[in-house]
Amino acid sequence: MAKIGIFVIGLLLLCNLETLAKAGYMVYKDPKKPIRTRIKDLMRRMTLEEKIGQMMQIERKVASVEVMKKYFIGSVLSEGGSAPAQYASAETWINMVNDFQKGALSTRLGIPMIYGIDAVHGHNQVYKATIFPHNIGLGATRDPELVKRIGSATALEVRATGIPYVFAPCVAVCRDPRWGRCYESYSEDPKVVQAMTEIVSGLQGDIPVDTPKGIPFIGGKEKVAACAKHFVGDGGTTNGTDESNTVINMDGLLRIHMPGYYSSIAKGVVTIMLSYSSWNGVKMHANYELVTGFLKNTLRFKGFVITDFEGLERMTTPYHANYSHSIEAGISAGIDMVMVPWNYTEFLDDLTLLVNRKIIPMTRIDDAVERILRVKFVMDLFENPFADCSLVEYVGKQEHRELAREAVRKSAVLLKNGESADEPLLPLPKRTSKILVTGSHADNLGYQCGGWTIQWQGFSGNNLTTGTTILKAVSNAVDPKTEVIYKKNADADFVKSNNFSYSIVVVGEHPYAETDGDSMNLTIPEPGPSTIKNVCGSVKCAVIIVSGRPVVIEPYLAIIDALVAAWLPGTEGQGVADVLYGDYGFTGKLPRTWFKTVDQLPMNFGDPYYDPLFPFGFGLTTEPIKAIYSS
């Protein structure tokens, strides 16, 4: 009897242990299970509050371990210019992101959060990161493979700071350069924009060939989740006014503004961001027909749809008026994640009420959460929620700076080179007695980089990050015996009183971003025009235009000997000197039409009465000096 009793007790104990083991086992935490099985298991465990928490993305300034835990926050972001500290190191970024992650993982279900940041031309908010040319310059290269490599380098630098998600690329088709975001667009031509979506594969990795259409993909811990933006038609607004109305029929919308999304989805893009703008009077953040009907159902996009910053608040005039209605309209249209970014308790309360009152069905919430969780599982966040310091060396890595320099020289477009092909000014001689470098943009790294660099609107000067100005690049390129004289704003008397062999004049736009960049005149601010007239009227001159779009240049063209569109080249100004001095030839082609006067706008290739100063695709070429000598 004693032996039987011991056996029975042992059997009961074994059964209890097995039951306890089963109770502790959660399918969603098992990486061996299919993602769809893990999502289903996790969602059946979640409360409404936990589900709505996943749908919220809050700004880092209001995030904390306590907030993440209390409200089940699904995502955190850095808005433009938002960093843990000025000159913050990669380690500082990592520690901040990991602290927020600890809060997310300490919740009942331990769902990891995802941190997002704008990395629109490199890891642009981080000190000492490599800043690549803005998209308009990359469009001038016509080199999708180069753009893919830039995506890979950017992914490494972003991951080096512990961040797995970027709000890039912008696949807008800018149809009017008066738009303040035109430099975020690769081209006025949807075919060029479509080709440049190779950056998605650079950021996320190459999607396996057998992946079903619309399924999001991330290729490992050295890649990031990308975000195609801003869906859809943001580059076609009337007069180029930011966040306004795009008036076009469905055929035109699909033909001009949609191709970048077709290609991005085919490459497995993980998220898509909605535009502030409207289509024929309907706000994109409330457009069920396009967001759910076309993007989710027709294109079968299975990632998540995210708002732009305060996208719901900005649906109404005045701002934040009838917020509950904006939430209802946006979530019903098909929005999955909301950049709240400050009023997260108000959003939680209002959406909870809308669901409880059955104004928004639970099926819509479940669709949103399923999409968000799918992305998190695809990113392996459940298995690898924390960042480490193993990649910190990639921030500003020399190989990435060399890549950026390559992009700068390939993006520069030569618009004029002497009065005739028989008398070119470029390439310039490296060895001569004395040269002048002048202009507001010659020695200003902030101007050179443009908006979305360290700060949202960009900056002026050379103190907020590291790189090579065009002045420094010229000094590096010329013979040591050549005297380089720099005068920020040279006047005619100064030029005439010196015996300069030639001059390099670097002028252009001041940095801007979004609506602050909207311009109805597109003129170069003073003293840029005065510097051109003072210098080019007195000595041979090569004028370098640093701008995010074509600007008014026709009145000065006759006195300019050589004219180069350098766009917004970023931190590696040496690439400009590479082509000025013939180490490499000019190969860039205009990614958009260069107008004579703003009265012609909007004007795009193929329009009737097309009469540009320089047409779309224009760009003179030069041979490298070595090639000239060897021929």
Coordinates of N, CA and C in Angstrom, one line a residue, residues 171-339:
V171 N 8.1 59.2 -50.8 CA 7.9 58.8 -52.2 C 7.0 59.8 -52.9
A172 N 6.9 61.0 -52.4 CA 6.1 62.0 -53.0 C 6.6 62.4 -54.4
V173 N 5.7 62.8 -55.2 CA 6.1 63.3 -56.6 C 5.8 64.8 -56.6
C174 N 6.8 65.6 -56.4 CA 6.7 67.1 -56.3 C 6.4 67.6 -57.6
R175 N 5.2 68.2 -57.8 CA 4.8 68.8 -59.1 C 4.9 70.3 -59.1
D176 N 5.3 70.9 -58.0 CA 5.4 72.4 -57.9 C 6.5 72.7 -56.9
P177 N 7.6 73.3 -57.4 CA 8.7 73.6 -56.5 C 8.4 74.6 -55.4
R178 N 7.3 75.3 -55.5 CA 6.9 76.2 -54.4 C 6.6 75.5 -53.1
W179 N 6.4 74.2 -53.2 CA 6.1 73.3 -52.0 C 7.3 73.2 -51.1
G180 N 7.1 73.5 -49.8 CA 8.2 73.5 -48.9 C 8.9 72.2 -48.6
R181 N 8.3 71.1 -49.1 CA 8.9 69.8 -48.9 C 9.4 69.2 -50.2
C182 N 9.6 70.1 -51.2 CA 10.0 69.5 -52.6 C 11.3 68.8 -52.5
Y183 N 12.2 69.2 -51.7 CA 13.5 68.5 -51.6 C 13.4 67.1 -51.0
E184 N 12.2 66.8 -50.4 CA 12.0 65.4 -49.9 C 11.6 64.5 -51.0
S185 N 11.3 65.1 -52.2 CA 10.8 64.3 -53.3 C 12.0 64.0 -54.3
Y186 N 12.1 62.8 -54.8 CA 13.2 62.5 -55.7 C 13.0 63.2 -57.1
S187 N 11.8 63.5 -57.5 CA 11.6 64.0 -58.8 C 10.2 64.4 -59.1
E188 N 10.0 65.1 -60.2 CA 8.6 65.4 -60.7 C 8.1 64.2 -61.5
D189 N 9.0 63.3 -61.8 CA 8.7 62.1 -62.7 C 8.4 60.9 -61.8
P190 N 7.2 60.3 -61.8 CA 6.9 59.2 -61.0 C 7.8 58.0 -61.3
K191 N 8.3 57.9 -62.5 CA 9.2 56.8 -62.9 C 10.5 56.9 -62.1
V192 N 11.1 58.1 -62.0 CA 12.3 58.3 -61.2 C 12.0 58.0 -59.7
V193 N 10.9 58.5 -59.2 CA 10.6 58.2 -57.8 C 10.4 56.7 -57.6
Q194 N 9.8 56.0 -58.5 CA 9.6 54.6 -58.4 C 10.9 53.8 -58.4
A195 N 11.8 54.2 -59.2 CA 13.2 53.6 -59.3 C 13.9 53.8 -58.0
M196 N 13.7 55.0 -57.3 CA 14.5 55.3 -56.1 C 13.9 54.6 -54.9
T197 N 12.8 53.9 -55.0 CA 12.3 53.1 -53.9 C 13.2 51.9 -53.6
E198 N 14.3 51.7 -54.3 CA 15.3 50.8 -54.0 C 15.9 51.0 -52.6
I199 N 15.7 52.3 -52.1 CA 16.2 52.6 -50.8 C 15.4 51.8 -49.7
V200 N 14.2 51.3 -50.0 CA 13.4 50.5 -49.1 C 14.2 49.2 -48.9
S201 N 14.7 48.6 -50.0 CA 15.5 47.4 -49.8 C 16.8 47.6 -49.1
G202 N 17.4 48.8 -49.2 CA 18.5 49.1 -48.5 C 18.2 49.2 -47.0
L203 N 17.2 49.9 -46.6 CA 16.8 50.1 -45.2 C 16.3 48.7 -44.6
Q204 N 15.5 48.0 -45.3 CA 14.9 46.8 -44.7 C 15.6 45.5 -45.1
G205 N 16.3 45.4 -46.2 CA 16.9 44.2 -46.7 C 16.1 43.7 -47.9
D206 N 16.6 42.9 -48.7 CA 16.0 42.3 -49.9 C 14.9 41.3 -49.5
I207 N 13.7 41.5 -49.9 CA 12.6 40.7 -49.6 C 12.8 39.3 -50.3
P208 N 12.6 38.2 -49.7 CA 12.6 36.9 -50.4 C 11.6 36.9 -51.6
V209 N 12.0 36.2 -52.6 CA 11.2 36.2 -53.9 C 9.9 35.6 -53.7
D210 N 9.7 34.6 -52.8 CA 8.5 33.9 -52.6 C 7.5 34.6 -51.6
T211 N 7.9 35.8 -51.1 CA 7.0 36.4 -50.1 C 5.7 36.9 -50.7
P212 N 4.6 36.6 -50.1 CA 3.3 37.1 -50.7 C 3.2 38.6 -50.7
K213 N 2.5 39.1 -51.7 CA 2.4 40.5 -51.9 C 1.8 41.2 -50.7
G214 N 2.4 42.3 -50.3 CA 1.9 43.1 -49.2 C 2.4 42.8 -47.8
I215 N 3.1 41.6 -47.7 CA 3.6 41.2 -46.4 C 4.8 42.0 -46.0
P216 N 4.9 42.6 -44.8 CA 6.0 43.4 -44.4 C 7.3 42.5 -44.2
F217 N 8.4 43.1 -44.4 CA 9.7 42.3 -44.2 C 10.8 43.1 -43.6
I218 N 11.5 42.5 -42.7 CA 12.8 43.1 -42.1 C 13.9 42.0 -42.2
G219 N 15.0 42.4 -42.7 CA 16.1 41.4 -42.9 C 17.1 41.3 -41.8
G220 N 16.8 41.5 -40.5 CA 17.7 41.3 -39.5 C 18.0 42.5 -38.6
K221 N 18.9 42.3 -37.6 CA 19.2 43.3 -36.6 C 20.0 44.5 -37.1
E222 N 20.5 44.4 -38.4 CA 21.2 45.6 -38.9 C 20.3 46.4 -39.9
K223 N 19.1 46.0 -40.0 CA 18.1 46.7 -40.8 C 17.0 47.3 -40.0
V224 N 16.3 48.3 -40.6 CA 15.2 49.0 -39.9 C 13.9 48.9 -40.6
A225 N 12.8 49.1 -39.9 CA 11.5 49.2 -40.5 C 11.4 50.5 -41.2
A226 N 11.0 50.5 -42.5 CA 10.8 51.7 -43.2 C 9.4 52.2 -43.3
C227 N 9.2 53.4 -43.8 CA 7.8 54.0 -43.8 C 7.7 54.8 -45.1
A228 N 6.9 54.3 -46.1 CA 6.7 55.1 -47.3 C 5.7 56.2 -47.0
K229 N 6.0 57.4 -47.4 CA 5.2 58.5 -47.1 C 5.2 59.6 -48.2
H230 N 4.1 60.5 -48.2 CA 3.0 60.6 -47.4 C 1.8 60.2 -48.3
F231 N 1.1 59.2 -47.9 CA 0.0 58.6 -48.8 C -1.2 59.6 -48.8
V232 N -1.6 60.0 -49.9 CA -1.0 60.0 -51.2 C -1.4 61.3 -51.9
G233 N -0.5 61.8 -52.8 CA -0.7 63.0 -53.5 C -0.2 64.3 -52.8
D234 N 0.6 64.1 -51.8 CA 1.1 65.3 -51.1 C 1.9 66.3 -51.9
G235 N 2.5 65.8 -53.0 CA 3.3 66.6 -53.9 C 2.6 67.3 -55.0
G236 N 1.2 67.2 -55.0 CA 0.4 67.7 -56.0 C -0.5 68.8 -55.6
T237 N -0.3 69.4 -54.4 CA -1.3 70.4 -53.9 C -1.3 71.6 -54.8
T238 N -2.4 72.3 -54.7 CA -2.6 73.6 -55.5 C -1.6 74.6 -55.1
N239 N -0.8 75.1 -56.1 CA 0.2 76.1 -55.8 C 1.4 75.6 -55.0
G240 N 1.4 74.3 -54.7 CA 2.5 73.7 -53.9 C 2.3 74.1 -52.4
T241 N 1.1 74.5 -52.0 CA 0.9 74.8 -50.6 C 0.9 73.6 -49.7
D242 N 1.7 73.6 -48.7 CA 1.9 72.4 -47.9 C 0.5 72.1 -47.2
E243 N 0.2 70.8 -47.1 CA -0.9 70.3 -46.3 C -2.3 70.7 -46.9
S244 N -2.3 71.2 -48.2 CA -3.5 71.7 -48.7 C -4.2 70.6 -49.6
N245 N -4.8 71.0 -50.7 CA -5.7 70.1 -51.5 C -5.1 69.8 -52.8
T246 N -5.1 68.5 -53.1 CA -4.6 68.0 -54.4 C -5.8 67.7 -55.3
V247 N -6.0 68.5 -56.4 CA -7.1 68.4 -57.2 C -6.7 67.6 -58.5
I248 N -7.2 66.4 -58.6 CA -6.8 65.5 -59.7 C -7.8 64.3 -59.7
N249 N -8.0 63.8 -60.9 CA -8.9 62.6 -61.0 C -8.2 61.4 -60.5
M250 N -9.0 60.3 -60.4 CA -8.4 59.0 -59.9 C -7.3 58.5 -60.9
D251 N -7.6 58.7 -62.2 CA -6.5 58.2 -63.1 C -5.2 58.9 -62.9
G252 N -5.3 60.2 -62.7 CA -4.1 61.0 -62.5 C -3.4 60.7 -61.2
L253 N -4.2 60.5 -60.2 CA -3.7 60.1 -58.9 C -2.9 58.8 -59.0
L254 N -3.5 57.8 -59.6 CA -2.8 56.5 -59.8 C -1.6 56.6 -60.7
R255 N -1.7 57.4 -61.7 CA -0.6 57.4 -62.7 C 0.6 58.2 -62.2
I256 N 0.3 59.3 -61.5 CA 1.4 60.2 -61.0 C 1.9 60.0 -59.6
H257 N 0.9 59.8 -58.7 CA 1.3 59.8 -57.3 C 1.4 58.5 -56.6
M258 N 0.8 57.4 -57.2 CA 0.8 56.1 -56.6 C 1.9 55.2 -56.9
P259 N 2.7 55.3 -58.0 CA 3.7 54.3 -58.4 C 4.7 54.0 -57.3
G260 N 5.1 55.0 -56.5 CA 6.1 54.8 -55.5 C 5.6 53.9 -54.4
Y261 N 4.3 53.9 -54.2 CA 3.7 52.9 -53.2 C 3.6 51.5 -53.8
Y262 N 3.3 51.4 -55.1 CA 3.3 50.1 -55.7 C 4.7 49.4 -55.4
S263 N 5.7 50.1 -55.7 CA 7.1 49.5 -55.6 C 7.5 49.3 -54.2
S264 N 7.1 50.2 -53.3 CA 7.5 50.1 -51.9 C 6.8 48.9 -51.3
I265 N 5.6 48.7 -51.6 CA 4.8 47.5 -51.1 C 5.4 46.2 -51.6
A266 N 5.8 46.2 -52.9 CA 6.4 45.0 -53.5 C 7.7 44.7 -52.8
K267 N 8.4 45.7 -52.3 CA 9.7 45.5 -51.6 C 9.5 45.2 -50.1
G268 N 8.2 45.0 -49.7 CA 7.9 44.7 -48.3 C 7.9 45.8 -47.3
V269 N 7.7 47.0 -47.7 CA 7.7 48.1 -46.8 C 6.8 47.8 -45.6
V270 N 7.3 48.2 -44.4 CA 6.6 47.7 -43.2 C 5.4 48.7 -42.8
T271 N 5.6 50.0 -43.0 CA 4.6 50.9 -42.6 C 4.4 52.0 -43.7
I272 N 3.2 52.6 -43.7 CA 2.9 53.7 -44.6 C 2.3 54.8 -43.8
M273 N 2.8 56.0 -44.0 CA 2.3 57.2 -43.3 C 1.4 58.0 -44.2
L274 N 0.3 58.5 -43.6 CA -0.7 59.3 -44.3 C -0.2 60.8 -44.4
S275 N -0.8 61.4 -45.5 CA -0.4 62.8 -45.7 C -1.4 63.7 -45.0
Y276 N -0.9 64.9 -44.6 CA -1.8 65.9 -44.1 C -2.8 66.5 -45.1
S277 N -2.4 66.3 -46.4 CA -3.1 67.0 -47.5 C -4.5 66.3 -47.7
S278 N -5.3 66.9 -48.6 CA -6.5 66.3 -49.0 C -6.5 65.9 -50.5
W279 N -7.4 65.1 -50.9 CA -7.6 64.7 -52.3 C -9.0 65.1 -52.7
N280 N -9.1 66.1 -53.6 CA -10.4 66.6 -54.0 C -11.3 66.9 -52.8
G281 N -10.7 67.6 -51.8 CA -11.4 68.1 -50.7 C -11.6 67.1 -49.5
V282 N -11.2 65.9 -49.6 CA -11.3 64.9 -48.6 C -9.9 64.7 -47.9
K283 N -9.9 64.9 -46.6 CA -8.6 64.7 -45.9 C -8.1 63.3 -46.0
M284 N -6.8 63.1 -46.3 CA -6.3 61.8 -46.4 C -6.4 61.0 -45.1
H285 N -6.3 61.7 -44.0 CA -6.5 61.0 -42.7 C -7.9 60.5 -42.5
A286 N -8.8 60.8 -43.3 CA -10.2 60.4 -43.2 C -10.7 59.7 -44.4
N287 N -9.8 59.3 -45.3 CA -10.2 58.8 -46.6 C -10.3 57.3 -46.6
Y288 N -11.5 56.8 -46.3 CA -11.7 55.3 -46.2 C -11.5 54.7 -47.6
E289 N -11.9 55.4 -48.7 CA -11.8 54.8 -50.0 C -10.4 54.5 -50.4
L290 N -9.4 55.4 -50.1 CA -8.0 55.2 -50.4 C -7.3 54.4 -49.4
V291 N -7.5 54.6 -48.1 CA -6.7 53.9 -47.1 C -7.1 52.5 -46.9
T292 N -8.4 52.2 -46.7 CA -8.9 50.9 -46.5 C -9.2 50.2 -47.9
G293 N -10.0 50.9 -48.7 CA -10.4 50.4 -49.9 C -9.3 50.1 -50.9
F294 N -8.4 51.0 -51.1 CA -7.3 50.8 -52.1 C -6.1 50.3 -51.5
L295 N -5.5 50.9 -50.5 CA -4.2 50.5 -49.9 C -4.3 49.1 -49.3
K296 N -5.3 48.9 -48.4 CA -5.4 47.7 -47.7 C -6.0 46.6 -48.5
N297 N -7.1 46.9 -49.2 CA -7.8 45.8 -49.9 C -7.3 45.5 -51.3
T298 N -7.2 46.6 -52.1 CA -6.7 46.4 -53.5 C -5.2 46.0 -53.5
L299 N -4.4 46.8 -52.8 CA -3.0 46.6 -52.9 C -2.5 45.5 -51.9
R300 N -3.4 45.1 -51.0 CA -3.2 44.0 -50.0 C -2.0 44.3 -49.1
F301 N -1.9 45.6 -48.7 CA -0.8 46.0 -47.8 C -1.2 45.4 -46.4
K302 N -0.2 44.7 -45.8 CA -0.5 44.0 -44.5 C 0.3 44.6 -43.3
G303 N 1.1 45.7 -43.6 CA 1.8 46.4 -42.5 C 0.8 47.3 -41.9
F304 N 1.3 48.3 -41.1 CA 0.4 49.2 -40.5 C 0.5 50.6 -41.1
V305 N -0.7 51.3 -41.0 CA -0.8 52.6 -41.5 C -0.7 53.6 -40.3
I306 N 0.1 54.6 -40.4 CA 0.4 55.5 -39.3 C 0.0 56.9 -39.7
T307 N -0.4 57.7 -38.7 CA -0.7 59.1 -39.0 C 0.6 59.9 -39.1
D308 N 0.6 61.1 -39.7 CA 1.7 62.0 -39.5 C 1.6 62.6 -38.1
F309 N 2.5 63.4 -37.8 CA 2.6 64.0 -36.5 C 1.4 64.9 -36.2
E310 N 0.7 64.6 -35.1 CA -0.6 65.2 -34.8 C -1.6 65.2 -35.9
G311 N -1.5 64.1 -36.7 CA -2.4 64.1 -37.9 C -3.9 64.2 -37.6
L312 N -4.3 63.6 -36.5 CA -5.7 63.7 -36.2 C -6.1 65.1 -35.7
E313 N -5.2 65.7 -34.9 CA -5.5 67.1 -34.4 C -5.6 68.1 -35.5
R314 N -4.8 67.8 -36.6 CA -4.7 68.8 -37.7 C -5.7 68.5 -38.8
M315 N -6.6 67.6 -38.6 CA -7.7 67.3 -39.5 C -8.7 68.5 -39.6
T316 N -8.8 69.3 -38.5 CA -9.8 70.3 -38.4 C -9.2 71.7 -38.3
T317 N -10.0 72.7 -38.6 CA -9.7 74.1 -38.4 C -10.8 74.7 -37.6
P318 N -10.5 75.2 -36.4 CA -9.2 75.2 -35.8 C -8.6 73.9 -35.3
Y319 N -7.3 73.9 -35.1 CA -6.6 72.7 -34.7 C -7.3 72.1 -33.4
H320 N -7.4 70.7 -33.4 CA -7.9 70.0 -32.3 C -9.3 70.2 -32.0
A321 N -10.1 70.8 -32.9 CA -11.5 71.0 -32.7 C -12.2 69.7 -32.9
N322 N -13.1 69.4 -32.0 CA -13.9 68.2 -32.1 C -13.0 66.9 -32.2
Y323 N -12.1 66.8 -31.3 CA -11.1 65.7 -31.4 C -11.7 64.3 -31.5
S324 N -12.8 64.1 -30.7 CA -13.4 62.8 -30.8 C -13.9 62.4 -32.2
H325 N -14.4 63.4 -32.9 CA -14.9 63.2 -34.3 C -13.7 62.9 -35.2
S326 N -12.6 63.6 -35.0 CA -11.4 63.3 -35.8 C -10.9 61.9 -35.5
I327 N -10.9 61.4 -34.3 CA -10.5 60.1 -34.0 C -11.4 59.1 -34.7
E328 N -12.7 59.3 -34.6 CA -13.7 58.4 -35.2 C -13.5 58.4 -36.7
A329 N -13.3 59.5 -37.4 CA -13.1 59.6 -38.8 C -11.8 58.9 -39.2
G330 N -10.7 59.1 -38.5 CA -9.4 58.6 -38.8 C -9.3 57.1 -38.6
I331 N -9.8 56.6 -37.4 CA -9.7 55.2 -37.2 C -10.6 54.4 -38.1
S332 N -11.8 55.0 -38.4 CA -12.7 54.3 -39.3 C -12.2 54.3 -40.7
A333 N -11.4 55.3 -41.1 CA -10.8 55.3 -42.4 C -9.8 54.2 -42.6
G334 N -9.2 53.7 -41.5 CA -8.2 52.6 -41.6 C -6.9 52.9 -40.9
I335 N -6.8 54.0 -40.2 CA -5.5 54.3 -39.4 C -5.3 53.3 -38.4
D336 N -4.1 52.8 -38.2 CA -3.7 51.7 -37.3 C -3.0 52.3 -36.1
M337 N -2.0 53.1 -36.3 CA -1.2 53.7 -35.2 C -1.3 55.2 -35.4
V338 N -1.4 55.9 -34.2 CA -1.6 57.3 -34.2 C -0.5 58.0 -33.5
M339 N 0.2 59.0 -34.2 CA 1.2 59.8 -33.6 C 0.3 60.8 -32.7

